[in-house]
CSV table of C-alpha atoms and ligand atoms in Angstrom, one decimal:
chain,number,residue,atom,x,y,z
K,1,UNK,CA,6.0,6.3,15.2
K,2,UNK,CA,7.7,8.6,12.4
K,3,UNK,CA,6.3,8.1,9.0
K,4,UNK,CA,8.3,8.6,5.9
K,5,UNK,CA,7.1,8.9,2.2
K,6,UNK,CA,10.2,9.5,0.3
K,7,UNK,CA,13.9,7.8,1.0
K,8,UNK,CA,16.3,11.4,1.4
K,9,UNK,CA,14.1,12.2,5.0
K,10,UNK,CA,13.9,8.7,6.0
K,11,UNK,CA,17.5,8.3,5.8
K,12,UNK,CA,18.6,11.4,7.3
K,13,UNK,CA,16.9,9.8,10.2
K,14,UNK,CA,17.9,6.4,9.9
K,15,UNK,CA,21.9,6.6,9.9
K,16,UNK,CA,21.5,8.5,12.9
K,17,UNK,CA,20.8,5.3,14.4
K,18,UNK,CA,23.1,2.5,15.5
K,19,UNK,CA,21.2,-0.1,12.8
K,20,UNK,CA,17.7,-0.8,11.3
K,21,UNK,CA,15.8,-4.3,12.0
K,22,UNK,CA,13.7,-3.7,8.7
K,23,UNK,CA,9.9,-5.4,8.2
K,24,UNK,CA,9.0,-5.3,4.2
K,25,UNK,CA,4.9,-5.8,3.9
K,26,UNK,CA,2.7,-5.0,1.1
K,27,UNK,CA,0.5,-4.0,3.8
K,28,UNK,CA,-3.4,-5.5,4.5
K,29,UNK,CA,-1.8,-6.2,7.9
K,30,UNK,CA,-2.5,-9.6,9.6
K,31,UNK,CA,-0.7,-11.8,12.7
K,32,UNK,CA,1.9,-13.0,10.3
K,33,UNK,CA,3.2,-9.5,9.9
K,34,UNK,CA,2.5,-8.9,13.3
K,35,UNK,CA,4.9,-11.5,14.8
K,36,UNK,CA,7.5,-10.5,12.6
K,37,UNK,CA,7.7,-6.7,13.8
K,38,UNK,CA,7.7,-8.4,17.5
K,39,UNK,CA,10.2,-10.8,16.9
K,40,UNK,CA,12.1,-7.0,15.2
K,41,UNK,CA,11.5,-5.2,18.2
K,42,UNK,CA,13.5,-7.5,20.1
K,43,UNK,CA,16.3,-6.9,18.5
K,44,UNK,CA,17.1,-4.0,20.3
K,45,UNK,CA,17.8,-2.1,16.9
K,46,UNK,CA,15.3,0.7,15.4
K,47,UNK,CA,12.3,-1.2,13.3
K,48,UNK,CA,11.3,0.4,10.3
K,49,UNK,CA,8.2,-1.3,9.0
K,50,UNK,CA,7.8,-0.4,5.1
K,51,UNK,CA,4.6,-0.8,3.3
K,52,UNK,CA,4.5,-0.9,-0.4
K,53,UNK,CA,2.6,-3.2,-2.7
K,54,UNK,CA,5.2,-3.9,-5.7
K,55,UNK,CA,3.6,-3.3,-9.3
K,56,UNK,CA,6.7,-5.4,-10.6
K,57,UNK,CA,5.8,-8.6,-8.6
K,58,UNK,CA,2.3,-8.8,-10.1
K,59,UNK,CA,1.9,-10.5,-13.3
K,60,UNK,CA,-1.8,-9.4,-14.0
K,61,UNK,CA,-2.4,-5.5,-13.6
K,62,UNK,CA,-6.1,-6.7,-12.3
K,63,UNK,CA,-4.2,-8.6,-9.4
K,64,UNK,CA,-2.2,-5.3,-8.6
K,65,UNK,CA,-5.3,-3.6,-8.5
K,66,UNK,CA,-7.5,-6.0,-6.4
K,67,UNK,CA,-5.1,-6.9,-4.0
K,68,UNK,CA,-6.2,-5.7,-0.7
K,69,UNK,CA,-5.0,-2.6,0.5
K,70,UNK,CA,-6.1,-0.7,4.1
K,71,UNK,CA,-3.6,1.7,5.2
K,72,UNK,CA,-6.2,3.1,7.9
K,73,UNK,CA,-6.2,0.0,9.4
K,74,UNK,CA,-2.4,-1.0,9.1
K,75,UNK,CA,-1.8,2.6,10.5
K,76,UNK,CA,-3.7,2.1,13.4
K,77,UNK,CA,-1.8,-1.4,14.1
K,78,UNK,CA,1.5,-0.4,13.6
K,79,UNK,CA,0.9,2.4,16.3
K,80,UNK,CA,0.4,0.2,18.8
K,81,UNK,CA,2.8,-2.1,18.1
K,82,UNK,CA,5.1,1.4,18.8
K,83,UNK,CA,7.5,0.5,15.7
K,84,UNK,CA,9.9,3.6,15.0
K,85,UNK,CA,9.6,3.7,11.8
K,86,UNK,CA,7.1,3.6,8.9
K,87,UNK,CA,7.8,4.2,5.4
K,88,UNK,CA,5.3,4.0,2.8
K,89,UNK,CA,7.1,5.4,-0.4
K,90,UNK,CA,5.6,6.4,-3.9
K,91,UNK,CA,6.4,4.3,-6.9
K,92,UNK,CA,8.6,7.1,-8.4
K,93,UNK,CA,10.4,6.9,-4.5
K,94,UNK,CA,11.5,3.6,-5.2
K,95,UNK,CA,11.9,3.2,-8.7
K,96,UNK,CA,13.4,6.2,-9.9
K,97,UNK,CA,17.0,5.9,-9.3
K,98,UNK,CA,19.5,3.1,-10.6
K,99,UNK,CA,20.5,1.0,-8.1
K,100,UNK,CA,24.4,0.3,-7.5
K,101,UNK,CA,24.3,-3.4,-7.1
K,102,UNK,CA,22.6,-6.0,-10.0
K,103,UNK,CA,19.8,-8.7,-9.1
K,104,UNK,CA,21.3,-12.2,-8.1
K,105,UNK,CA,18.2,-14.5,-9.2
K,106,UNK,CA,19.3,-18.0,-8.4
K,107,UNK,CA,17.9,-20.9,-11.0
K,108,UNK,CA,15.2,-21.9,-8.0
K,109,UNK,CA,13.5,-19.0,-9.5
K,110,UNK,CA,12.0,-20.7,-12.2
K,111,UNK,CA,10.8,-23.2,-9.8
K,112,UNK,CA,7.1,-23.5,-8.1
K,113,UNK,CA,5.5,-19.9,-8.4
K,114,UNK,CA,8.1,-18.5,-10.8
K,115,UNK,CA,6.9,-21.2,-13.3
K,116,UNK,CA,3.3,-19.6,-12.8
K,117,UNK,CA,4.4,-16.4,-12.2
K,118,UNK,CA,6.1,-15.2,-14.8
K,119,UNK,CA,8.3,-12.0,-13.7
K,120,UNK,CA,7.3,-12.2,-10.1
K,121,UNK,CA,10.5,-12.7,-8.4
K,122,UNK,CA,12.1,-10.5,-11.0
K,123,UNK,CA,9.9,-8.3,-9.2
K,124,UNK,CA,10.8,-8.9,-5.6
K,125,UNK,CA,14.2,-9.1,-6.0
K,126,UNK,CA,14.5,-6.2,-8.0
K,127,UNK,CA,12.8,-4.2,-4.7
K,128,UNK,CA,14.0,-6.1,-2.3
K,129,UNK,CA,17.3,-4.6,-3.9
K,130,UNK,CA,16.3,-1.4,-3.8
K,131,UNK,CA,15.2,-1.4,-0.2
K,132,UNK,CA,18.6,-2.6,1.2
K,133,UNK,CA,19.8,0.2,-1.0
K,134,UNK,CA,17.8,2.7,0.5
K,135,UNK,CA,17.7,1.4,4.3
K,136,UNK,CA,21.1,-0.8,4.3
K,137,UNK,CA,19.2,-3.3,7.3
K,138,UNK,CA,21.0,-4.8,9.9
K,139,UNK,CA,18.2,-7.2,9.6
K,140,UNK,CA,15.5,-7.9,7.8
K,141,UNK,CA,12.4,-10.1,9.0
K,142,UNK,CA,11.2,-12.3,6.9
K,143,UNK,CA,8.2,-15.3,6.7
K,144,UNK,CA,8.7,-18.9,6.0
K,145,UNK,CA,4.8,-18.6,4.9
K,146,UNK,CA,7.0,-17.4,1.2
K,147,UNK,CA,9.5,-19.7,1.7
K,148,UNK,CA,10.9,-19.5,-2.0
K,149,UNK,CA,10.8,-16.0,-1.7
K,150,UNK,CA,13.3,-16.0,1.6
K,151,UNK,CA,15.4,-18.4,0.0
K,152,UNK,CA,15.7,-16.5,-3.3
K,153,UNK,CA,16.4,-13.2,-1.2
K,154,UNK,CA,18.9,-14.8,1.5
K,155,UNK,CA,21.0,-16.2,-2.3
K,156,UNK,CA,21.2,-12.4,-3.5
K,157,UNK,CA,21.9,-11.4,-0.4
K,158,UNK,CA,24.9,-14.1,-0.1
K,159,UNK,CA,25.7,-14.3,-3.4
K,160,UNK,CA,26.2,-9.8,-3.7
K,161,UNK,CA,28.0,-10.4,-0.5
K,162,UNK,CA,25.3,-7.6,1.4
K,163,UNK,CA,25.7,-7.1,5.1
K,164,UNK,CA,21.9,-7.3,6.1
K,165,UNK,CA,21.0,-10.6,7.9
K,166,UNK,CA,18.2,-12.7,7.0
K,167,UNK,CA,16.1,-13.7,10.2
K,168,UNK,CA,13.4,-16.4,9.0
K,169,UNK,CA,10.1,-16.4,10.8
K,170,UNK,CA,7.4,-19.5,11.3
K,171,UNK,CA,4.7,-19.3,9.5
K,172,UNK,CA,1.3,-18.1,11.6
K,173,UNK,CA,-1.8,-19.8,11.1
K,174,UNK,CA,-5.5,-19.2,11.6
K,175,UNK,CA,-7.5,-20.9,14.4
K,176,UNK,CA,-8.7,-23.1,11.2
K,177,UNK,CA,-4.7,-24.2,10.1
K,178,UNK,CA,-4.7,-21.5,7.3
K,179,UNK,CA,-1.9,-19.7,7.0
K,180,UNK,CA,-2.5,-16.1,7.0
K,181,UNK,CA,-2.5,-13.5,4.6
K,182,UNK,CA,-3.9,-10.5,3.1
K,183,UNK,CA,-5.1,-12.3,0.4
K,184,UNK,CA,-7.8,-14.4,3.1
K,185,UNK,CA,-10.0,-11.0,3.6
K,186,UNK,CA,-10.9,-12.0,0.1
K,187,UNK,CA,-12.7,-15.6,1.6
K,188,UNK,CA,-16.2,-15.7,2.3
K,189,UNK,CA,-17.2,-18.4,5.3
K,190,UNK,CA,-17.3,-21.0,2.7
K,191,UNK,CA,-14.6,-20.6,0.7
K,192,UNK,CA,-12.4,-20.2,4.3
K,193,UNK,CA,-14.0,-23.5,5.2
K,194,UNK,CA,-12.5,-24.8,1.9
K,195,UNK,CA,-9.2,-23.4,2.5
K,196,UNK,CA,-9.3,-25.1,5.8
K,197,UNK,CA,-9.9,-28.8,4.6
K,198,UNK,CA,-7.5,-28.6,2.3
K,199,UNK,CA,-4.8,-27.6,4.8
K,200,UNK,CA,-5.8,-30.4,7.5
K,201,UNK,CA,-5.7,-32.8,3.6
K,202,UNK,CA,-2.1,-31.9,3.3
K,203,UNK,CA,-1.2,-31.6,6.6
K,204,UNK,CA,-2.1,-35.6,8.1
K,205,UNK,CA,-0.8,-36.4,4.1
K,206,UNK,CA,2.6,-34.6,4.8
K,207,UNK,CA,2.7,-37.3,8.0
K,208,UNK,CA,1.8,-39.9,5.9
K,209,UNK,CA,4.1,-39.3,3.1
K,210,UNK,CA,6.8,-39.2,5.6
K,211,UNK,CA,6.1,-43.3,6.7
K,212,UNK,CA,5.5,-44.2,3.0
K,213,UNK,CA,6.7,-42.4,0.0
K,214,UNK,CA,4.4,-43.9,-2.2
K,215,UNK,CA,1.4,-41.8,-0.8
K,216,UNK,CA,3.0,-38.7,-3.0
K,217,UNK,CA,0.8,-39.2,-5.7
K,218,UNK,CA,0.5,-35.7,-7.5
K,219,UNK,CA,-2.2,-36.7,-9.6
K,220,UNK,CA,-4.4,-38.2,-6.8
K,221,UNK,CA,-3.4,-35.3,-4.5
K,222,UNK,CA,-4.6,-32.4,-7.4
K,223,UNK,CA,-7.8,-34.4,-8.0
K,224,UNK,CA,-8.6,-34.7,-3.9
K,225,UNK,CA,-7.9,-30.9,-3.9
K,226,UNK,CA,-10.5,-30.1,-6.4
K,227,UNK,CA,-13.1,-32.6,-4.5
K,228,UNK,CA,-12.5,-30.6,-1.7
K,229,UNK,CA,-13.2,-27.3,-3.5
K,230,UNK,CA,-10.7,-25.8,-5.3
K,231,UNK,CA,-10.6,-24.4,-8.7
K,232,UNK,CA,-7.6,-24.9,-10.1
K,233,UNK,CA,-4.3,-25.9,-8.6
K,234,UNK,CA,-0.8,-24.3,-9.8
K,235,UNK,CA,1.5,-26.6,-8.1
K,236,UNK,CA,2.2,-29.3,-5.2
K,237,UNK,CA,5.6,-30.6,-4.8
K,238,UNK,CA,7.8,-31.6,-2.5
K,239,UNK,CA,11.2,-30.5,-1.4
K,240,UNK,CA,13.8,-30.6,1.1
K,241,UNK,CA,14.5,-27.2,2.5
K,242,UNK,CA,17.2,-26.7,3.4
K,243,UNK,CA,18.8,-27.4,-0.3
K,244,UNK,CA,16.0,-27.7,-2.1
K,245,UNK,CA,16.3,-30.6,-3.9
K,246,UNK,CA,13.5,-33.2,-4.6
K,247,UNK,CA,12.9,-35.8,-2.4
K,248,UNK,CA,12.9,-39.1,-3.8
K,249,UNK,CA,12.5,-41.2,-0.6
K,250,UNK,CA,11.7,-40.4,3.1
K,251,UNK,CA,13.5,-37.2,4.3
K,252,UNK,CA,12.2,-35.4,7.5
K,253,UNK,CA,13.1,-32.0,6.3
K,254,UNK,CA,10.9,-31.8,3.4
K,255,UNK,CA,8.5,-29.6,2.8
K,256,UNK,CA,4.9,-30.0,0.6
K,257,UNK,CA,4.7,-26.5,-1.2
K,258,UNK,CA,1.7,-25.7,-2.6
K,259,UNK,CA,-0.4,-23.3,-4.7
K,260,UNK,CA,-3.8,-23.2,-5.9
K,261,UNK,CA,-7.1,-21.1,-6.5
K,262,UNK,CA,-10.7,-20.8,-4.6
K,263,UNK,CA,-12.6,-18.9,-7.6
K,264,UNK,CA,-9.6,-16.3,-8.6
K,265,UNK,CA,-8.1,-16.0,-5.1
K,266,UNK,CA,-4.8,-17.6,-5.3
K,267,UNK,CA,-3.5,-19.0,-2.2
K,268,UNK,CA,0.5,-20.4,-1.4
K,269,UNK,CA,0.8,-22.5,1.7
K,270,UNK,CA,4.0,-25.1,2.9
K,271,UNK,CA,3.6,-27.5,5.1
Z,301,AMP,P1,3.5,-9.5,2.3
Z,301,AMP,O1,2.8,-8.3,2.9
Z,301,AMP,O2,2.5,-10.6,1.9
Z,301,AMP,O3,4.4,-9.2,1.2
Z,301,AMP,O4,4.4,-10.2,3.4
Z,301,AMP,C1,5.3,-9.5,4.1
Z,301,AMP,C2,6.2,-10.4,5.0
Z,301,AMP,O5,5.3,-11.1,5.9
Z,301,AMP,C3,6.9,-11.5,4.1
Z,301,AMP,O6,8.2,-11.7,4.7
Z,301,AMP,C4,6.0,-12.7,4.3
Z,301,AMP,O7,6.6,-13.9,4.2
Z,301,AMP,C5,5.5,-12.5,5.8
Z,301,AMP,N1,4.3,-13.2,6.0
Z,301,AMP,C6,3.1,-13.2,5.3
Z,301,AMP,N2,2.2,-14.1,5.8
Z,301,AMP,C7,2.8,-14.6,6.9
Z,301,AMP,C8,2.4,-15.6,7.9
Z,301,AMP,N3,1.2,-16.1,7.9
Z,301,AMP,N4,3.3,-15.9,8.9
Z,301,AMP,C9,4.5,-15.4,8.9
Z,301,AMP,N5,5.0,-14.5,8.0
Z,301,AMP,C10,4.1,-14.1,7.0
């Protein structure tokens, strides 16, 4: 595994190659990550895993700051995963040049965690950008566990007319159902135990819902989440996801996306 820290010697490497299959993390490593640089490494190409927690995509500078970080660790993982490439740039590395082409945001932005987020996908689009700038992916890897955040990149992606293809990933869970995430090293026993009943709630309600629309009752549903334990709840709504409109009736393909705290942890799940 070579490591990189600034984008001239990573790409004096790089388009040696015949193509990159490219894994953006912020790093704090987990199995989610993990099955997205093996699902890379089957695809024959080079993978470059890059690890860089954004200062644009955070809307509070304490959440930048908190948000877990252990590069020891990662190294360690990524190692034996045997990726090819690891590139872990500065801030100046990534944001001190102009890139060539302009953020597509599509209007979904302002939906679900950009309407809590202000500037957050401003944020990841604007490095997602500058990534494919730098790296110019065959593929890039990405997790259905931020679905918005897939869609929004596969739009710029389409919309700028950029070569790299999108390859969408499931979502990996916990024994418990919880999706995971960096974030969860933040959970103590109890609050994982929360995090857990409110997954199997939404999980046998998303069956439900599909037999009787009715059941998609978003005041009942927020006030059965904070019974079960949490502390404040940003958002629960349904969509279909492949076009993501709002359901109105029964459709199979929709998807309940949620968002919500456990003290100041915020945690994004769909089901
Ligand atoms: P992050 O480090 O949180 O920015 O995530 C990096 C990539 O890993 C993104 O494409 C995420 O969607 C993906 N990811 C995060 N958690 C999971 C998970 N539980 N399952 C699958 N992919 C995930």
């Amino acid at each position: 595994m070579k490591i990189f820290k600034d984008k001239q010697s990573l790409q004096k490497e790089i388009f040696k190659t015949k193509g990159i299959s490219f894994v953006p993390t912020m790093g704090g490593l987990h199995k989610g990550h993990i099955s997205l640089i093996k699902q890379s490494k089957k695809s024959k190409l080079k993978t470059l895993v890059s690890i860089f927690v954004n200062p644009k995509q955070f809307n509070k500078k304490s959440d930048f700051r908190s948000y877990p970080r252990n590069t020891k660790k990662d190294l360690k993982q990524l190692k034996k995963l045997k990726i090819n490439y690891l590139y872990i740039p500065t801030i100046k590395d990534i944001y001190g040049f102009k890139p060539k082409e302009r953020v597509f945001l599509d209007k979904f932005s302002k939906k679900l965690c950009g309407k809590f987020r202000r500037g957050h996908f401003e944020g990841v689009l604007n490095v997602i950008n500058r990534f494919i700038e730098i790296i110019k992916p065959k593929y890039i890897f990405l997790g259905k566990k931020d679905y918005q955040q897939m869609y929004l990149i596969k739009k710029h992606i389409e919309k700028r007319k950029i070569k790299s293809k999108i390859i969408e990933c499931k979502t990996i869970r916990e024994n418990n159902g919880i999706a995971c995430s960096s974030r969860n090293s933040k959970l103590n026993k109890d609050q994982m135990k929360i995090a857990s009943n409110i997954y199997y709630y939404l999980y046998n309600l998303k069956k439900k819902i599909k037999k009787n629309y009715s059941l998609f009752d978003v005041n009942k549903i927020k006030k059965d989440l904070m019974d079960l334990g949490a502390n404040k709840i940003d958002y629960i709504e349904n969509y279909n996801i492949k076009h993501f409109k709002k359901i109105k009736k029964t459709d199979k393909k929709f998807n309940l996306f949620f968002a919500y705290y456990i003290k100041n942890i915020r945690l994004i799940d769909n089901i």
